[in-house]
Short mmCIF file of N, CA and C in Angstrom, two decimals:
data_model
loop_
_atom_site.label_atom_id
_atom_site.label_comp_id
_atom_site.label_asym_id
_atom_site.label_seq_id
_atom_site.Cartn_x
_atom_site.Cartn_y
_atom_site.Cartn_z
N GLY A 21 -20.71 37.94 -13.67
CA GLY A 21 -20.00 37.49 -12.78
C GLY A 21 -20.04 36.41 -12.86
N LEU A 22 -19.24 35.67 -12.12
CA LEU A 22 -18.53 34.17 -12.37
C LEU A 22 -19.91 33.21 -11.88
N THR A 23 -19.05 32.17 -11.52
CA THR A 23 -20.44 30.76 -11.66
C THR A 23 -20.09 29.54 -11.91
N ASP A 24 -19.15 28.88 -10.78
CA ASP A 24 -19.01 27.55 -10.05
C ASP A 24 -19.88 26.26 -10.22
N LEU A 25 -19.49 25.84 -11.29
CA LEU A 25 -20.76 24.78 -11.15
C LEU A 25 -20.35 23.12 -11.34
N GLU A 26 -20.80 22.80 -11.11
CA GLU A 26 -20.29 20.44 -10.77
C GLU A 26 -21.48 20.11 -11.37
N LEU A 27 -20.74 19.05 -12.48
CA LEU A 27 -21.43 18.77 -12.99
C LEU A 27 -21.48 17.39 -13.40
N THR A 28 -22.64 16.63 -12.25
CA THR A 28 -22.32 15.06 -11.70
C THR A 28 -22.89 14.34 -13.30
N LEU A 29 -22.73 13.28 -14.07
CA LEU A 29 -23.19 12.66 -14.57
C LEU A 29 -22.83 11.12 -14.53
N PRO A 30 -24.19 10.40 -14.42
CA PRO A 30 -24.24 8.92 -13.97
C PRO A 30 -23.76 8.59 -15.17
N ALA A 31 -22.62 6.83 -14.44
CA ALA A 31 -21.99 6.57 -15.62
C ALA A 31 -22.67 5.24 -15.16
N GLU A 32 -23.33 4.18 -16.20
CA GLU A 32 -23.81 3.53 -16.86
C GLU A 32 -22.77 2.03 -17.46
N LYS A 33 -21.33 2.55 -17.41
CA LYS A 33 -20.83 1.36 -17.92
C LYS A 33 -19.22 2.26 -17.89
N ARG A 34 -18.52 1.28 -17.53
CA ARG A 34 -16.89 1.61 -16.79
C ARG A 34 -16.66 2.01 -18.47
N GLY A 35 -15.38 2.58 -18.73
CA GLY A 35 -14.61 3.28 -19.77
C GLY A 35 -14.40 4.56 -19.90
N TRP A 36 -14.47 4.91 -21.29
CA TRP A 36 -14.67 6.86 -21.17
C TRP A 36 -16.04 7.01 -21.58
N LEU A 37 -16.53 8.31 -20.64
CA LEU A 37 -17.40 8.51 -20.89
C LEU A 37 -17.34 10.56 -21.22
N ARG A 38 -17.76 11.02 -21.80
CA ARG A 38 -17.76 11.69 -22.44
C ARG A 38 -18.16 12.82 -22.45
N ALA A 39 -18.27 14.33 -21.66
CA ALA A 39 -18.90 15.34 -21.13
C ALA A 39 -19.57 14.92 -22.26
N PRO A 40 -21.60 15.53 -22.50
CA PRO A 40 -22.12 15.95 -23.78
C PRO A 40 -21.95 17.41 -23.57
N ARG A 41 -22.80 17.69 -24.78
CA ARG A 41 -22.78 18.74 -25.13
C ARG A 41 -24.08 20.01 -24.36
N LEU A 42 -23.60 20.80 -24.07
CA LEU A 42 -24.70 21.47 -22.40
C LEU A 42 -24.90 22.76 -23.74
N ARG A 43 -26.66 23.47 -23.25
CA ARG A 43 -26.77 24.64 -23.13
C ARG A 43 -27.26 25.59 -22.22
N VAL A 44 -26.39 26.48 -21.93
CA VAL A 44 -26.30 27.25 -20.89
C VAL A 44 -26.88 28.72 -21.50
N GLU A 45 -28.09 29.15 -20.50
CA GLU A 45 -28.53 30.14 -20.53
C GLU A 45 -29.02 30.69 -20.08
N SER A 46 -29.49 32.11 -19.86
CA SER A 46 -29.79 33.00 -18.78
C SER A 46 -31.43 33.95 -19.23
N VAL A 47 -32.14 34.13 -17.91
CA VAL A 47 -32.88 35.71 -18.78
C VAL A 47 -31.83 36.67 -17.12
N PHE A 48 -30.86 37.00 -16.53
CA PHE A 48 -30.99 37.71 -15.84
C PHE A 48 -30.41 39.11 -16.97
N PRO A 49 -31.10 40.11 -16.49
CA PRO A 49 -30.84 40.38 -15.08
C PRO A 49 -31.98 40.90 -14.91
N LEU A 50 -33.77 41.28 -15.78
CA LEU A 50 -34.91 41.24 -16.03
C LEU A 50 -35.88 40.88 -16.14
N GLY A 51 -35.50 39.41 -16.95
CA GLY A 51 -36.03 37.88 -17.34
C GLY A 51 -36.91 37.97 -18.07
N VAL A 52 -36.92 39.31 -18.99
CA VAL A 52 -37.32 39.51 -19.94
C VAL A 52 -37.10 39.12 -21.63
N PHE A 53 -35.58 39.51 -21.75
CA PHE A 53 -34.75 38.37 -22.42
C PHE A 53 -33.97 37.09 -22.22
N ARG A 54 -34.14 36.18 -23.04
CA ARG A 54 -33.30 34.88 -22.50
C ARG A 54 -32.21 35.57 -23.63
N ALA A 55 -30.94 34.64 -23.39
CA ALA A 55 -29.60 34.48 -23.92
C ALA A 55 -29.05 33.21 -23.27
N TRP A 56 -28.80 32.42 -24.57
CA TRP A 56 -28.33 30.65 -24.87
C TRP A 56 -27.12 30.39 -25.26
N SER A 57 -26.41 29.83 -25.04
CA SER A 57 -25.46 29.06 -26.71
C SER A 57 -25.10 27.77 -25.58
N TRP A 58 -24.19 27.14 -26.86
CA TRP A 58 -23.52 25.43 -26.96
C TRP A 58 -22.54 25.42 -26.09
N LEU A 59 -21.97 24.99 -25.45
CA LEU A 59 -20.89 24.96 -25.27
C LEU A 59 -20.56 23.79 -24.60
N ASP A 60 -19.27 22.88 -25.56
CA ASP A 60 -18.73 21.81 -25.97
C ASP A 60 -17.33 21.66 -24.30
N LEU A 61 -17.62 20.91 -23.72
CA LEU A 61 -16.47 20.99 -22.85
C LEU A 61 -15.78 19.95 -23.28
N GLU A 62 -15.05 19.44 -24.21
CA GLU A 62 -14.53 18.64 -24.97
C GLU A 62 -13.51 18.11 -23.50
N GLN A 63 -13.92 17.45 -22.25
CA GLN A 63 -13.50 16.55 -21.70
C GLN A 63 -13.89 14.75 -21.59
N SER A 64 -13.67 14.44 -21.09
CA SER A 64 -13.82 12.58 -20.77
C SER A 64 -13.49 12.03 -19.75
N ALA A 65 -13.93 11.58 -18.76
CA ALA A 65 -12.99 10.91 -17.47
C ALA A 65 -13.36 9.02 -17.65
N LEU A 66 -12.08 8.76 -17.21
CA LEU A 66 -12.83 7.26 -17.58
C LEU A 66 -12.94 6.52 -15.71
N ILE A 67 -13.94 5.62 -16.79
CA ILE A 67 -14.67 5.08 -15.42
C ILE A 67 -14.05 3.90 -14.89
N TYR A 68 -14.07 3.68 -13.30
CA TYR A 68 -13.68 2.33 -13.11
C TYR A 68 -14.42 1.46 -12.93
N PRO A 69 -14.48 0.23 -12.90
CA PRO A 69 -15.31 -0.65 -12.36
C PRO A 69 -15.75 -0.01 -11.07
N ARG A 70 -17.37 -0.58 -10.36
CA ARG A 70 -17.80 -0.43 -8.97
C ARG A 70 -16.73 -1.99 -8.34
N PRO A 71 -16.06 -0.95 -7.07
CA PRO A 71 -15.25 -2.11 -6.33
C PRO A 71 -16.33 -2.50 -5.66
N LEU A 72 -16.15 -4.66 -5.49
CA LEU A 72 -17.22 -5.07 -4.81
C LEU A 72 -16.13 -6.37 -4.25
N SER A 73 -16.37 -6.23 -2.82
CA SER A 73 -15.66 -7.20 -2.02
C SER A 73 -16.18 -8.89 -2.59
N GLY A 74 -14.88 -9.47 -2.11
CA GLY A 74 -15.35 -11.15 -1.99
C GLY A 74 -13.89 -11.33 -1.87
N THR A 75 -13.57 -12.66 -1.91
CA THR A 75 -12.42 -13.70 -1.78
C THR A 75 -11.54 -12.71 -3.19
N LEU A 76 -10.36 -12.99 -2.08
CA LEU A 76 -8.79 -12.85 -2.83
C LEU A 76 -8.35 -14.05 -3.90
N PRO A 77 -8.92 -13.26 -5.05
CA PRO A 77 -8.66 -14.02 -7.02
C PRO A 77 -7.00 -13.64 -6.69
N LEU A 78 -6.13 -14.90 -6.54
CA LEU A 78 -5.18 -14.78 -6.96
C LEU A 78 -4.11 -16.11 -7.61
N LEU A 79 -3.09 -16.38 -8.22
CA LEU A 79 -2.43 -17.09 -8.28
C LEU A 79 -1.15 -17.52 -7.42
N LYS A 80 -0.71 -18.26 -6.75
CA LYS A 80 0.40 -18.97 -5.81
C LYS A 80 1.45 -18.45 -6.73
N GLY A 81 2.24 -18.08 -6.16
CA GLY A 81 3.88 -17.65 -6.71
C GLY A 81 4.40 -17.20 -8.41
N VAL A 82 3.66 -17.06 -8.98
CA VAL A 82 3.30 -16.69 -10.90
C VAL A 82 4.17 -15.78 -10.75
N GLN A 83 5.26 -16.03 -11.76
CA GLN A 83 6.14 -15.08 -12.19
C GLN A 83 5.40 -13.75 -13.16
N PRO A 84 5.32 -12.76 -13.29
CA PRO A 84 4.76 -11.49 -13.51
C PRO A 84 4.93 -12.12 -15.11
N HIS A 85 5.91 -12.07 -15.93
CA HIS A 85 6.16 -12.53 -16.58
C HIS A 85 6.15 -14.30 -17.46
N ALA A 86 5.97 -14.94 -16.96
CA ALA A 86 5.72 -16.51 -17.09
C ALA A 86 4.14 -16.99 -17.52
N GLU A 87 4.16 -17.62 -18.66
CA GLU A 87 3.16 -18.15 -19.84
C GLU A 87 2.26 -19.05 -18.37
N ASP A 88 2.44 -19.62 -17.83
CA ASP A 88 2.15 -20.93 -16.61
C ASP A 88 0.73 -20.28 -15.67
N ASP A 89 -0.35 -21.09 -15.58
CA ASP A 89 -1.05 -20.91 -14.99
C ASP A 89 -1.05 -20.72 -13.62
N GLY A 90 -0.07 -21.47 -12.92
CA GLY A 90 0.05 -21.75 -11.10
C GLY A 90 -1.45 -22.06 -10.77
N GLN A 91 -1.19 -22.09 -9.46
CA GLN A 91 -2.04 -22.78 -8.74
C GLN A 91 -3.27 -22.18 -8.33
N ALA A 92 -4.72 -21.63 -8.93
CA ALA A 92 -5.72 -21.19 -8.01
C ALA A 92 -6.08 -20.90 -6.49
N THR A 93 -5.52 -20.32 -5.82
CA THR A 93 -6.04 -20.46 -4.51
C THR A 93 -7.08 -19.87 -3.87
N GLN A 94 -7.90 -20.36 -2.93
CA GLN A 94 -9.63 -20.67 -2.32
C GLN A 94 -9.68 -19.42 -1.13
N GLY A 95 -10.26 -18.35 -0.81
CA GLY A 95 -10.37 -17.98 0.32
C GLY A 95 -9.14 -16.80 1.03
N ALA A 96 -9.00 -16.49 1.47
CA ALA A 96 -8.29 -14.67 1.70
C ALA A 96 -6.21 -15.49 2.53
N GLY A 97 -6.63 -17.37 3.00
CA GLY A 97 -5.89 -17.63 3.69
C GLY A 97 -5.64 -18.01 5.16
N VAL A 98 -4.74 -18.41 5.54
CA VAL A 98 -5.31 -18.84 6.96
C VAL A 98 -3.31 -18.38 7.24
N ASP A 99 -2.31 -17.65 6.55
CA ASP A 99 -0.73 -17.92 7.19
C ASP A 99 -0.41 -16.88 7.72
N ASP A 100 -0.67 -15.60 7.36
CA ASP A 100 -0.26 -14.88 7.92
C ASP A 100 -1.12 -13.52 7.80
N PHE A 101 -1.00 -13.42 9.91
CA PHE A 101 -1.98 -12.17 9.77
C PHE A 101 -1.92 -11.06 8.94
N GLN A 102 -3.10 -10.36 8.46
CA GLN A 102 -2.68 -8.53 8.02
C GLN A 102 -2.83 -7.55 9.11
N GLY A 103 -3.89 -7.37 9.41
CA GLY A 103 -4.25 -6.86 10.52
C GLY A 103 -5.71 -7.21 10.73
N LEU A 104 -6.50 -6.15 10.91
CA LEU A 104 -8.60 -5.47 10.93
C LEU A 104 -9.18 -5.07 10.18
N ARG A 105 -10.15 -5.34 9.84
CA ARG A 105 -10.83 -4.83 8.34
C ARG A 105 -11.79 -5.06 8.58
N SER A 106 -12.89 -3.24 8.63
CA SER A 106 -14.31 -3.39 9.09
C SER A 106 -15.26 -4.85 8.21
N TYR A 107 -16.11 -5.03 9.07
CA TYR A 107 -17.21 -6.35 8.51
C TYR A 107 -18.08 -5.99 7.20
N GLN A 108 -17.68 -6.52 6.32
CA GLN A 108 -19.20 -6.83 5.41
C GLN A 108 -19.18 -7.82 6.06
N PRO A 109 -20.66 -7.76 5.25
CA PRO A 109 -21.40 -9.13 4.84
C PRO A 109 -21.18 -10.34 4.36
N GLY A 110 -20.94 -11.13 4.57
CA GLY A 110 -20.80 -12.59 4.28
C GLY A 110 -19.56 -13.27 4.05
N ASP A 111 -19.13 -12.12 5.15
CA ASP A 111 -17.05 -12.23 5.81
C ASP A 111 -17.46 -14.12 7.05
N ASN A 112 -15.86 -14.73 6.94
CA ASN A 112 -16.26 -16.07 7.78
C ASN A 112 -17.33 -15.83 9.93
N ARG A 113 -17.55 -15.86 9.97
CA ARG A 113 -18.14 -15.33 11.66
C ARG A 113 -16.30 -15.85 12.19
N SER A 114 -15.50 -17.23 11.97
CA SER A 114 -14.98 -17.37 12.45
C SER A 114 -14.02 -16.21 13.12
N ARG A 115 -13.73 -15.82 12.18
CA ARG A 115 -12.58 -14.45 12.05
C ARG A 115 -13.27 -13.14 12.83
N LEU A 116 -13.96 -13.10 12.95
CA LEU A 116 -14.97 -12.23 13.88
C LEU A 116 -13.89 -11.85 14.87
N HIS A 117 -13.25 -9.93 15.57
CA HIS A 117 -12.75 -9.97 16.63
C HIS A 117 -14.07 -9.36 17.23
N TRP A 118 -14.40 -10.06 18.16
CA TRP A 118 -14.78 -10.02 19.48
C TRP A 118 -14.77 -9.08 20.48
N LYS A 119 -13.32 -9.47 21.01
CA LYS A 119 -12.88 -8.30 21.84
C LYS A 119 -12.77 -6.71 21.58
N ALA A 120 -12.68 -6.25 20.06
CA ALA A 120 -12.70 -4.82 19.65
C ALA A 120 -14.12 -5.06 20.00
N TYR A 121 -15.46 -5.61 19.79
CA TYR A 121 -17.06 -5.16 19.21
C TYR A 121 -17.29 -5.33 20.95
N SER A 122 -16.50 -6.46 21.94
CA SER A 122 -17.04 -5.86 23.18
C SER A 122 -16.92 -4.32 24.23
N ARG A 123 -15.34 -4.09 23.37
CA ARG A 123 -15.31 -2.93 23.73
C ARG A 123 -15.60 -1.67 23.27
N GLY A 124 -16.86 -1.53 22.26
CA GLY A 124 -17.84 -0.47 21.80
C GLY A 124 -17.12 -0.43 20.62
N GLN A 125 -16.11 -0.89 19.74
CA GLN A 125 -16.02 -1.08 18.61
C GLN A 125 -16.74 -0.97 17.37
N ASP A 126 -16.48 -0.80 16.61
CA ASP A 126 -16.91 -1.11 14.64
C ASP A 126 -16.74 -2.83 15.10
N LEU A 127 -17.64 -3.55 14.59
CA LEU A 127 -17.33 -5.19 14.35
C LEU A 127 -16.15 -4.74 13.48
N LEU A 128 -15.44 -5.92 13.76
CA LEU A 128 -14.27 -5.91 13.25
C LEU A 128 -13.99 -6.92 12.45
N VAL A 129 -12.94 -7.74 11.64
CA VAL A 129 -12.55 -8.88 10.80
C VAL A 129 -10.79 -8.91 10.82
N LYS A 130 -10.39 -10.78 11.55
CA LYS A 130 -9.03 -10.66 11.81
C LYS A 130 -8.83 -10.83 9.79
N ASP A 131 -7.88 -10.00 9.60
CA ASP A 131 -7.78 -10.48 8.26
C ASP A 131 -6.51 -11.38 7.73
N PHE A 132 -6.56 -12.28 6.82
CA PHE A 132 -5.49 -13.34 7.16
C PHE A 132 -4.77 -13.70 5.39
N THR A 133 -4.00 -13.69 5.43
CA THR A 133 -3.50 -13.22 3.66
C THR A 133 -2.19 -14.69 3.53
N ASP A 134 -2.28 -16.02 2.80
CA ASP A 134 -1.55 -17.04 2.47
C ASP A 134 -0.22 -16.17 1.33
N LEU A 135 0.75 -15.70 2.41
CA LEU A 135 1.54 -15.56 1.10
C LEU A 135 2.27 -16.62 1.08
N SER A 136 2.86 -17.00 1.83
CA SER A 136 3.99 -17.99 2.03
C SER A 136 5.12 -17.88 0.70
N GLY A 137 5.77 -15.96 0.86
CA GLY A 137 6.34 -15.86 0.49
C GLY A 137 6.09 -15.80 -0.70
N HIS A 138 5.54 -15.88 -1.48
CA HIS A 138 5.22 -15.49 -2.49
C HIS A 138 4.30 -14.30 -3.09
N ASP A 139 4.99 -13.63 -4.37
CA ASP A 139 4.33 -12.81 -5.03
C ASP A 139 2.61 -13.05 -5.23
N LEU A 140 2.16 -11.59 -5.32
CA LEU A 140 0.80 -12.00 -5.34
C LEU A 140 0.06 -11.76 -7.02
N CYS A 141 -0.22 -12.20 -7.14
CA CYS A 141 -1.09 -11.80 -8.81
C CYS A 141 -2.76 -12.50 -8.29
N LEU A 142 -2.99 -11.05 -8.98
CA LEU A 142 -4.72 -11.09 -9.25
C LEU A 142 -4.97 -11.39 -10.40
N ASP A 143 -6.20 -13.20 -10.27
CA ASP A 143 -5.96 -13.11 -11.61
C ASP A 143 -7.69 -13.47 -12.06
N PHE A 144 -8.05 -13.08 -13.43
CA PHE A 144 -9.54 -12.55 -13.32
C PHE A 144 -10.05 -14.02 -14.22
N MET A 145 -9.01 -15.33 -14.74
CA MET A 145 -9.67 -16.09 -14.71
C MET A 145 -9.79 -17.27 -13.57
N ALA A 146 -9.41 -16.49 -12.11
CA ALA A 146 -9.52 -17.07 -10.96
C ALA A 146 -11.38 -17.20 -10.20
N LEU A 147 -11.65 -16.06 -11.18
CA LEU A 147 -13.36 -15.46 -10.33
C LEU A 147 -13.98 -16.27 -11.22
N GLY A 148 -15.33 -16.04 -10.59
CA GLY A 148 -16.38 -17.04 -11.00
C GLY A 148 -17.22 -15.84 -11.87
N GLY A 149 -18.74 -15.97 -12.07
CA GLY A 149 -19.05 -15.19 -12.65
C GLY A 149 -19.08 -14.46 -13.94
N ASP A 150 -20.21 -13.41 -14.34
CA ASP A 150 -19.98 -13.05 -15.09
C ASP A 150 -18.85 -11.97 -15.10
N ILE A 151 -18.07 -11.14 -16.56
CA ILE A 151 -16.74 -10.85 -16.14
C ILE A 151 -17.50 -9.44 -16.19
N GLU A 152 -18.46 -8.38 -16.25
CA GLU A 152 -18.29 -7.58 -15.35
C GLU A 152 -18.47 -7.34 -13.81
N GLU A 153 -18.80 -8.24 -13.18
CA GLU A 153 -18.61 -8.87 -11.87
C GLU A 153 -17.45 -8.72 -11.18
N ARG A 154 -16.62 -9.85 -12.42
CA ARG A 154 -15.08 -10.12 -12.29
C ARG A 154 -14.26 -8.88 -12.20
N LEU A 155 -14.27 -8.37 -13.17
CA LEU A 155 -14.09 -6.63 -13.35
C LEU A 155 -14.01 -6.25 -11.51
N SER A 156 -15.28 -6.08 -11.11
CA SER A 156 -15.52 -5.06 -10.28
C SER A 156 -14.28 -5.67 -8.90
N ARG A 157 -14.67 -7.34 -8.70
CA ARG A 157 -13.76 -7.65 -7.56
C ARG A 157 -12.17 -8.42 -7.79
N LEU A 158 -12.50 -7.62 -8.86
CA LEU A 158 -10.30 -6.92 -8.93
C LEU A 158 -10.25 -6.26 -8.99
N CYS A 159 -11.29 -5.02 -9.16
CA CYS A 159 -10.54 -3.40 -8.58
C CYS A 159 -11.25 -3.32 -6.66
N TYR A 160 -12.14 -3.87 -6.37
CA TYR A 160 -11.73 -3.90 -4.96
C TYR A 160 -10.45 -3.99 -4.50
N TRP A 161 -9.72 -5.29 -5.14
CA TRP A 161 -8.43 -5.35 -4.05
C TRP A 161 -7.50 -4.92 -4.89
N VAL A 162 -7.03 -4.03 -6.05
CA VAL A 162 -6.44 -3.82 -6.75
C VAL A 162 -6.56 -2.71 -5.53
N LEU A 163 -7.73 -1.96 -5.02
CA LEU A 163 -7.39 -0.28 -4.68
C LEU A 163 -6.92 -1.05 -3.04
N GLU A 164 -7.59 -2.28 -2.12
CA GLU A 164 -7.16 -2.33 -1.47
C GLU A 164 -5.83 -3.56 -0.97
N LEU A 165 -5.32 -3.90 -2.36
CA LEU A 165 -3.60 -4.17 -1.40
C LEU A 165 -2.85 -3.23 -2.07
N SER A 166 -3.53 -1.60 -2.79
CA SER A 166 -2.56 -0.67 -3.05
C SER A 166 -2.81 0.44 -1.40
N GLN A 167 -4.11 0.12 -1.13
CA GLN A 167 -4.15 0.87 -0.12
C GLN A 167 -2.95 -0.01 0.92
N ARG A 168 -2.78 -1.07 1.07
CA ARG A 168 -1.93 -1.67 2.45
C ARG A 168 -0.45 -1.38 1.82
N HIS A 169 0.05 -0.98 0.58
CA HIS A 169 1.17 -0.75 -0.03
C HIS A 169 1.70 -1.98 -0.38
N GLN A 170 0.82 -3.29 0.06
CA GLN A 170 1.14 -4.54 -0.83
C GLN A 170 1.27 -4.94 -2.41
N PRO A 171 2.75 -5.00 -2.25
CA PRO A 171 3.08 -5.59 -4.53
C PRO A 171 2.22 -6.67 -4.51
N PHE A 172 2.13 -6.76 -5.90
CA PHE A 172 1.31 -7.65 -6.47
C PHE A 172 0.71 -7.48 -8.45
N ALA A 173 0.60 -7.83 -8.97
CA ALA A 173 0.67 -7.65 -10.21
C ALA A 173 -1.19 -8.28 -10.44
N LEU A 174 -1.87 -7.83 -11.44
CA LEU A 174 -2.81 -8.12 -12.38
C LEU A 174 -2.62 -8.97 -13.77
N ARG A 175 -3.44 -9.86 -13.38
CA ARG A 175 -3.47 -10.45 -14.76
C ARG A 175 -4.99 -10.85 -15.44
N LEU A 176 -5.35 -10.22 -16.77
CA LEU A 176 -6.22 -10.24 -17.63
C LEU A 176 -6.95 -10.55 -18.60
N PRO A 177 -7.05 -11.19 -20.13
CA PRO A 177 -6.74 -11.89 -20.76
C PRO A 177 -6.32 -11.02 -21.92
N GLY A 178 -5.30 -10.35 -22.29
CA GLY A 178 -4.80 -9.79 -23.08
C GLY A 178 -3.54 -9.22 -21.94
N PHE A 179 -3.51 -9.02 -20.85
CA PHE A 179 -3.15 -7.96 -20.08
C PHE A 179 -2.40 -8.39 -18.93
N LEU A 180 -1.05 -8.17 -18.65
CA LEU A 180 -0.43 -9.07 -17.46
C LEU A 180 0.94 -8.14 -17.19
N SER A 181 -0.01 -7.51 -15.56
CA SER A 181 0.80 -6.30 -15.33
C SER A 181 2.60 -7.16 -14.01
N THR A 182 3.37 -5.87 -14.37
CA THR A 182 4.69 -6.59 -13.07
C THR A 182 4.41 -6.34 -12.13
N VAL A 183 4.54 -7.27 -10.49
CA VAL A 183 5.00 -7.47 -9.48
C VAL A 183 5.03 -5.90 -9.39
N ASP A 184 4.09 -4.83 -8.67
CA ASP A 184 4.46 -3.79 -8.40
C ASP A 184 3.90 -2.92 -6.77
N SER A 185 3.76 -2.01 -6.89
CA SER A 185 2.60 -1.37 -5.64
C SER A 185 3.41 0.02 -6.47
N GLY A 186 2.41 1.02 -5.68
CA GLY A 186 2.18 2.85 -5.61
C GLY A 186 1.36 3.03 -6.79
N ASP A 187 0.81 3.96 -6.10
CA ASP A 187 -0.10 4.96 -7.04
C ASP A 187 0.17 4.68 -8.73
N ALA A 188 1.27 4.59 -9.60
CA ALA A 188 1.66 4.35 -10.94
C ALA A 188 1.19 3.35 -10.76
N HIS A 189 1.02 1.85 -10.39
CA HIS A 189 0.96 0.97 -10.79
C HIS A 189 -0.68 0.76 -10.51
N ARG A 190 -1.05 1.03 -9.53
CA ARG A 190 -2.58 0.67 -8.89
C ARG A 190 -3.67 1.77 -10.44
N GLU A 191 -2.73 3.25 -10.44
CA GLU A 191 -3.94 3.84 -12.11
C GLU A 191 -3.64 2.41 -12.94
N THR A 192 -2.05 2.27 -13.35
CA THR A 192 -1.94 0.73 -14.85
C THR A 192 -3.06 0.13 -14.45
N CYS A 193 -3.12 -0.82 -13.31
CA CYS A 193 -4.18 -1.57 -13.20
C CYS A 193 -5.49 -1.61 -13.61
N LEU A 194 -6.36 -0.23 -12.56
CA LEU A 194 -7.04 0.44 -12.88
C LEU A 194 -7.38 0.46 -14.11
N ARG A 195 -6.85 1.18 -14.80
CA ARG A 195 -7.02 1.31 -16.76
C ARG A 195 -7.06 0.68 -16.59
N ALA A 196 -6.31 -0.66 -17.03
CA ALA A 196 -6.80 -2.09 -17.65
C ALA A 196 -8.46 -2.29 -17.23
N LEU A 197 -8.34 -3.00 -15.92
CA LEU A 197 -9.75 -2.86 -15.43
C LEU A 197 -10.82 -2.15 -16.74
N ALA A 198 -11.11 -0.79 -16.81
CA ALA A 198 -11.71 0.00 -16.88
C ALA A 198 -11.86 -0.17 -18.60
N LEU A 199 -10.81 0.04 -19.24
CA LEU A 199 -10.63 -0.94 -20.64
C LEU A 199 -10.71 -1.71 -21.25
#
């Protein structure tokens, strides 16, 4: 007979994860004989950084192909109301949406973005922390902005994407973060 098997592997680091060589064995039907074989799956999966929320690490008004550094902004901005999102520890208490909470909804936070008519460029250098923490925060914002269908560029050492949105752009950025 046939049996479906789901193999779950722990990913300890980002990048390519190759499926290990598997030993498949059976003692069917009576348990008297043991049959086994090695199985090479010859498959791999690309492991992205673990998303980690934080402030929006961007350069204001950056042309994606320009070489200047622009000016880094801190925080999520105060100009344009983006909507409501779920509360996360560390969010500014002044932005809590108490009215929704009093109606029995989950604790929500008012989300603002300082767009000022400029393109968003997520910048690796605008973040503090070690490399993996920076990549995790950028991964969070790539996923978040993609979910909002908001165009953005991603700037990493040795990589600069164009300002774009959509599934292909998200996958390109996630691949750059993983590798």
